[in-house]
C-alpha cells in the first residue's frame, strides 16, 4: 500500500500524514514542485523511517500553484532534469537519516502524461536509471511507463488505485468527472481484493480488463482517507494478502 504524502507547504497543512503512515508500507513524498518544502520533506522522511515505511520521491511538473495537476509543454530533456532535481533532493534527506530512497512515482499531470506518452515515460525512466539504477519506478499498470521501465532496465512496481475509477483503456477517470473518486470505504476495499485475486479491473463503463498489481495507492487527502486505509488493510489481511514495502519483493 502506498500513499502520497508530504504535501503540506509552509504554514499550510494538507493530508493526514501522521495517521496515514501507520497503515501503509510505502510513502510517495512531494519534492517541492507541486507541494512540500525542505522542512516538510525532512519531517515526512522521519515519519516514514520511524514507522518502517519505504521512502519514495513524488516529483511533478513545476506547478506549485496548480498542485501539479496542469499539463505543461516541456521537452523530454527538461523532464529528466525535473526528475533528477526532485528525486535527488529527497534522496539526500533519506541518506542523512540513515535510510535509502526506495522508489520514484510521478505526480498528477506528469503521471497521467507519462502513462500515455512514450517520450515522457522514457525520459522519466532514464532519469531514474541515471540517478540510481536500483530505484523502483512506480508505474500505472499496463501503461507506457511500464514499457519504458522494461526498456531501460529498471525495476518497476505496477500500481492500481483503491479510490479512483478507471476508463476501459486502463487510464484513470479524470478528476473533473463526478464519479472519478470512489468514496465508499467498503466498496474500495472489496474492489482491491478482487483486483489482486482475479487480476481484473471493472471500468466505469461496466467493461473489465486484465491487470497485474504490485502496489495499491490510497490518497491521504480525500474524505474518510484513514477509514479507507484501515478497511483496506483489514480486507487484504483477511484475504491472506500480506502488506510489505515494495522494495522487499520487487526484484
GROMACS .gro file of C-alpha atoms in nm:
model
  251
    1UNK     CA    1   0.000   0.000   0.000
    2UNK     CA    2   0.137   0.339  -0.099
    3UNK     CA    3   0.020   0.692  -0.021
    4UNK     CA    4   0.108   1.040  -0.149
    5UNK     CA    5   0.247   1.233   0.147
    6UNK     CA    6   0.439   1.545   0.247
    7UNK     CA    7   0.204   1.770   0.053
    8UNK     CA    8   0.184   2.044   0.313
    9UNK     CA    9   0.366   2.368   0.232
   10UNK     CA   10   0.487   2.640   0.465
   11UNK     CA   11   0.203   2.727   0.702
   12UNK     CA   12  -0.050   2.520   0.506
   13UNK     CA   13  -0.123   2.163   0.614
   14UNK     CA   14  -0.264   1.911   0.367
   15UNK     CA   15  -0.341   1.546   0.434
   16UNK     CA   16  -0.329   1.328   0.743
   17UNK     CA   17   0.028   1.203   0.719
   18UNK     CA   18   0.077   1.125   1.089
   19UNK     CA   19  -0.224   0.890   1.085
   20UNK     CA   20  -0.192   0.756   0.729
   21UNK     CA   21   0.169   0.641   0.776
   22UNK     CA   22   0.051   0.381   1.030
   23UNK     CA   23  -0.139   0.183   0.768
   24UNK     CA   24   0.077   0.196   0.453
   25UNK     CA   25   0.404   0.031   0.352
   26UNK     CA   26   0.543   0.287   0.103
   27UNK     CA   27   0.528   0.670   0.102
   28UNK     CA   28   0.541   0.894  -0.207
   29UNK     CA   29   0.684   1.219  -0.073
   30UNK     CA   30   0.635   1.553  -0.251
   31UNK     CA   31   0.960   1.719  -0.351
   32UNK     CA   32   0.871   2.089  -0.365
   33UNK     CA   33   0.748   2.131  -0.723
   34UNK     CA   34   0.376   2.070  -0.664
   35UNK     CA   35   0.379   2.069  -0.282
   36UNK     CA   36   0.616   2.022   0.008
   37UNK     CA   37   0.920   2.219   0.115
   38UNK     CA   38   1.252   2.126   0.280
   39UNK     CA   39   1.103   2.124   0.630
   40UNK     CA   40   0.805   1.912   0.525
   41UNK     CA   41   1.025   1.675   0.325
   42UNK     CA   42   1.253   1.617   0.624
   43UNK     CA   43   0.960   1.562   0.860
   44UNK     CA   44   0.787   1.319   0.624
   45UNK     CA   45   1.102   1.113   0.574
   46UNK     CA   46   1.132   1.097   0.954
   47UNK     CA   47   0.773   0.970   0.976
   48UNK     CA   48   0.839   0.701   0.717
   49UNK     CA   49   1.162   0.585   0.880
   50UNK     CA   50   1.001   0.574   1.226
   51UNK     CA   51   0.717   0.353   1.101
   52UNK     CA   52   0.926   0.126   0.878
   53UNK     CA   53   0.770   0.263   0.561
   54UNK     CA   54   0.958   0.267   0.229
   55UNK     CA   55   1.067   0.617   0.120
   56UNK     CA   56   0.975   0.727  -0.231
   57UNK     CA   57   1.005   1.051  -0.429
   58UNK     CA   58   0.691   1.206  -0.580
   59UNK     CA   59   0.818   1.451  -0.844
   60UNK     CA   60   0.594   1.665  -1.065
   61UNK     CA   61   0.585   1.942  -1.318
   62UNK     CA   62   0.700   2.275  -1.165
   63UNK     CA   63   0.343   2.379  -1.087
   64UNK     CA   64   0.306   2.477  -0.722
   65UNK     CA   65   0.004   2.700  -0.789
   66UNK     CA   66  -0.182   2.425  -0.975
   67UNK     CA   67  -0.075   2.144  -0.739
   68UNK     CA   68   0.096   1.971  -1.031
   69UNK     CA   69  -0.234   1.889  -1.198
   70UNK     CA   70  -0.189   2.107  -1.508
   71UNK     CA   71  -0.018   1.958  -1.814
   72UNK     CA   72   0.285   2.158  -1.926
   73UNK     CA   73   0.452   2.167  -2.265
   74UNK     CA   74   0.813   2.082  -2.183
   75UNK     CA   75   1.082   1.878  -2.356
   76UNK     CA   76   1.192   1.528  -2.251
   77UNK     CA   77   1.530   1.677  -2.154
   78UNK     CA   78   1.357   1.921  -1.920
   79UNK     CA   79   1.153   1.640  -1.766
   80UNK     CA   80   1.470   1.440  -1.699
   81UNK     CA   81   1.617   1.736  -1.514
   82UNK     CA   82   1.297   1.785  -1.313
   83UNK     CA   83   1.306   1.421  -1.201
   84UNK     CA   84   1.676   1.419  -1.111
   85UNK     CA   85   1.646   1.750  -0.924
   86UNK     CA   86   1.347   1.645  -0.714
   87UNK     CA   87   1.429   1.280  -0.652
   88UNK     CA   88   1.791   1.371  -0.580
   89UNK     CA   89   1.680   1.616  -0.312
   90UNK     CA   90   1.463   1.358  -0.138
   91UNK     CA   91   1.739   1.100  -0.175
   92UNK     CA   92   1.964   1.335   0.025
   93UNK     CA   93   1.708   1.376   0.304
   94UNK     CA   94   1.676   0.997   0.325
   95UNK     CA   95   2.051   0.943   0.326
   96UNK     CA   96   2.123   1.181   0.615
   97UNK     CA   97   1.857   0.994   0.815
   98UNK     CA   98   2.019   0.657   0.753
   99UNK     CA   99   1.755   0.548   0.502
  100UNK     CA  100   1.763   0.466   0.132
  101UNK     CA  101   1.533   0.602  -0.135
  102UNK     CA  102   1.319   0.307  -0.246
  103UNK     CA  103   1.117   0.432  -0.543
  104UNK     CA  104   1.004   0.719  -0.765
  105UNK     CA  105   0.641   0.785  -0.856
  106UNK     CA  106   0.549   1.082  -1.079
  107UNK     CA  107   0.268   1.305  -0.956
  108UNK     CA  108  -0.053   1.436  -1.109
  109UNK     CA  109  -0.042   1.564  -1.465
  110UNK     CA  110   0.309   1.430  -1.516
  111UNK     CA  111   0.194   1.081  -1.412
  112UNK     CA  112  -0.106   1.100  -1.645
  113UNK     CA  113   0.103   1.225  -1.937
  114UNK     CA  114   0.370   0.959  -1.888
  115UNK     CA  115   0.102   0.690  -1.882
  116UNK     CA  116   0.018   0.751  -2.249
  117UNK     CA  117   0.320   0.938  -2.393
  118UNK     CA  118   0.622   0.720  -2.480
  119UNK     CA  119   0.871   1.008  -2.487
  120UNK     CA  120   0.771   1.140  -2.145
  121UNK     CA  121   0.768   0.791  -1.995
  122UNK     CA  122   1.112   0.720  -2.139
  123UNK     CA  123   1.253   1.050  -2.009
  124UNK     CA  124   1.137   0.969  -1.657
  125UNK     CA  125   1.271   0.613  -1.672
  126UNK     CA  126   1.609   0.732  -1.798
  127UNK     CA  127   1.632   0.997  -1.527
  128UNK     CA  128   1.562   0.741  -1.255
  129UNK     CA  129   1.813   0.497  -1.402
  130UNK     CA  130   2.083   0.762  -1.424
  131UNK     CA  131   2.019   0.878  -1.068
  132UNK     CA  132   2.023   0.527  -0.917
  133UNK     CA  133   1.960   0.215  -1.125
  134UNK     CA  134   1.848   0.027  -0.810
  135UNK     CA  135   1.544   0.253  -0.763
  136UNK     CA  136   1.196   0.119  -0.836
  137UNK     CA  137   0.984   0.308  -1.090
  138UNK     CA  138   0.622   0.308  -0.970
  139UNK     CA  139   0.402   0.297  -1.279
  140UNK     CA  140   0.036   0.281  -1.373
  141UNK     CA  141  -0.021  -0.086  -1.453
  142UNK     CA  142  -0.022  -0.155  -1.827
  143UNK     CA  143   0.088   0.199  -1.920
  144UNK     CA  144   0.371   0.346  -2.129
  145UNK     CA  145   0.561   0.390  -1.802
  146UNK     CA  146   0.567   0.015  -1.754
  147UNK     CA  147   0.702  -0.034  -2.107
  148UNK     CA  148   0.968   0.236  -2.055
  149UNK     CA  149   1.086   0.078  -1.730
  150UNK     CA  150   1.136  -0.256  -1.904
  151UNK     CA  151   1.319  -0.096  -2.197
  152UNK     CA  152   1.558   0.100  -1.975
  153UNK     CA  153   1.619  -0.193  -1.740
  154UNK     CA  154   1.460  -0.054  -1.424
  155UNK     CA  155   1.276  -0.245  -1.158
  156UNK     CA  156   0.914  -0.134  -1.155
  157UNK     CA  157   0.602  -0.172  -0.943
  158UNK     CA  158   0.265  -0.178  -1.117
  159UNK     CA  159   0.016   0.039  -0.933
  160UNK     CA  160  -0.362   0.036  -0.903
  161UNK     CA  161  -0.579   0.291  -0.724
  162UNK     CA  162  -0.814   0.196  -0.441
  163UNK     CA  163  -1.021   0.514  -0.453
  164UNK     CA  164  -1.022   0.600  -0.825
  165UNK     CA  165  -1.236   0.478  -1.114
  166UNK     CA  166  -1.082   0.362  -1.442
  167UNK     CA  167  -1.161   0.410  -1.809
  168UNK     CA  168  -1.182   0.099  -2.029
  169UNK     CA  169  -0.836   0.175  -2.176
  170UNK     CA  170  -0.673   0.144  -1.832
  171UNK     CA  171  -0.633   0.518  -1.770
  172UNK     CA  172  -0.777   0.693  -1.466
  173UNK     CA  173  -1.109   0.874  -1.496
  174UNK     CA  174  -1.044   1.250  -1.497
  175UNK     CA  175  -1.091   1.423  -1.162
  176UNK     CA  176  -1.334   1.658  -1.339
  177UNK     CA  177  -1.576   1.364  -1.368
  178UNK     CA  178  -1.822   1.339  -1.073
  179UNK     CA  179  -1.751   0.966  -1.036
  180UNK     CA  180  -1.373   0.983  -1.059
  181UNK     CA  181  -1.326   0.909  -0.686
  182UNK     CA  182  -1.474   0.609  -0.501
  183UNK     CA  183  -1.593   0.742  -0.167
  184UNK     CA  184  -1.738   0.425  -0.013
  185UNK     CA  185  -1.466   0.266   0.200
  186UNK     CA  186  -1.605  -0.087   0.194
  187UNK     CA  187  -1.654  -0.074  -0.183
  188UNK     CA  188  -1.295   0.041  -0.237
  189UNK     CA  189  -1.158  -0.236  -0.014
  190UNK     CA  190  -1.358  -0.512  -0.180
  191UNK     CA  191  -1.260  -0.379  -0.522
  192UNK     CA  192  -0.889  -0.409  -0.439
  193UNK     CA  193  -0.920  -0.765  -0.308
  194UNK     CA  194  -1.100  -0.862  -0.630
  195UNK     CA  195  -0.833  -0.696  -0.845
  196UNK     CA  196  -0.548  -0.877  -0.668
  197UNK     CA  197  -0.720  -1.217  -0.657
  198UNK     CA  198  -0.874  -1.209  -1.007
  199UNK     CA  199  -0.630  -0.989  -1.199
  200UNK     CA  200  -0.913  -0.782  -1.350
  201UNK     CA  201  -1.045  -0.426  -1.304
  202UNK     CA  202  -1.402  -0.319  -1.374
  203UNK     CA  203  -1.407   0.009  -1.567
  204UNK     CA  204  -1.656   0.292  -1.517
  205UNK     CA  205  -1.847   0.187  -1.833
  206UNK     CA  206  -1.904  -0.164  -1.694
  207UNK     CA  207  -1.643  -0.342  -1.903
  208UNK     CA  208  -1.340  -0.515  -1.746
  209UNK     CA  209  -0.974  -0.551  -1.837
  210UNK     CA  210  -0.678  -0.754  -1.710
  211UNK     CA  211  -0.415  -0.604  -1.484
  212UNK     CA  212  -0.126  -0.713  -1.264
  213UNK     CA  213  -0.093  -0.516  -0.941
  214UNK     CA  214   0.212  -0.483  -0.714
  215UNK     CA  215   0.104  -0.178  -0.513
  216UNK     CA  216  -0.223  -0.011  -0.416
  217UNK     CA  217  -0.241   0.368  -0.394
  218UNK     CA  218  -0.458   0.525  -0.126
  219UNK     CA  219  -0.488   0.903  -0.106
  220UNK     CA  220  -0.438   1.069   0.231
  221UNK     CA  221  -0.622   1.391   0.144
  222UNK     CA  222  -0.960   1.251   0.039
  223UNK     CA  223  -1.264   1.249   0.274
  224UNK     CA  224  -1.250   0.946   0.506
  225UNK     CA  225  -0.895   0.863   0.395
  226UNK     CA  226  -0.784   0.696   0.716
  227UNK     CA  227  -1.104   0.489   0.732
  228UNK     CA  228  -1.031   0.381   0.373
  229UNK     CA  229  -0.684   0.266   0.476
  230UNK     CA  230  -0.798   0.079   0.786
  231UNK     CA  231  -1.073  -0.105   0.597
  232UNK     CA  232  -0.846  -0.181   0.303
  233UNK     CA  233  -0.567  -0.314   0.522
  234UNK     CA  234  -0.814  -0.531   0.714
  235UNK     CA  235  -0.971  -0.665   0.393
  236UNK     CA  236  -0.633  -0.752   0.244
  237UNK     CA  237  -0.516  -0.931   0.558
  238UNK     CA  238  -0.844  -1.124   0.586
  239UNK     CA  239  -0.791  -1.236   0.224
  240UNK     CA  240  -0.442  -1.362   0.315
  241UNK     CA  241  -0.263  -1.079   0.131
  242UNK     CA  242   0.046  -0.954   0.316
  243UNK     CA  243   0.124  -0.581   0.304
  244UNK     CA  244   0.500  -0.504   0.289
  245UNK     CA  245   0.725  -0.236   0.132
  246UNK     CA  246   0.767  -0.294  -0.241
  247UNK     CA  247   1.145  -0.294  -0.201
  248UNK     CA  248   1.110  -0.625  -0.015
  249UNK     CA  249   0.967  -0.816  -0.312
  250UNK     CA  250   1.021  -0.625  -0.638
  251UNK     CA  251   1.329  -0.786  -0.797
   0.00000   0.00000   0.00000
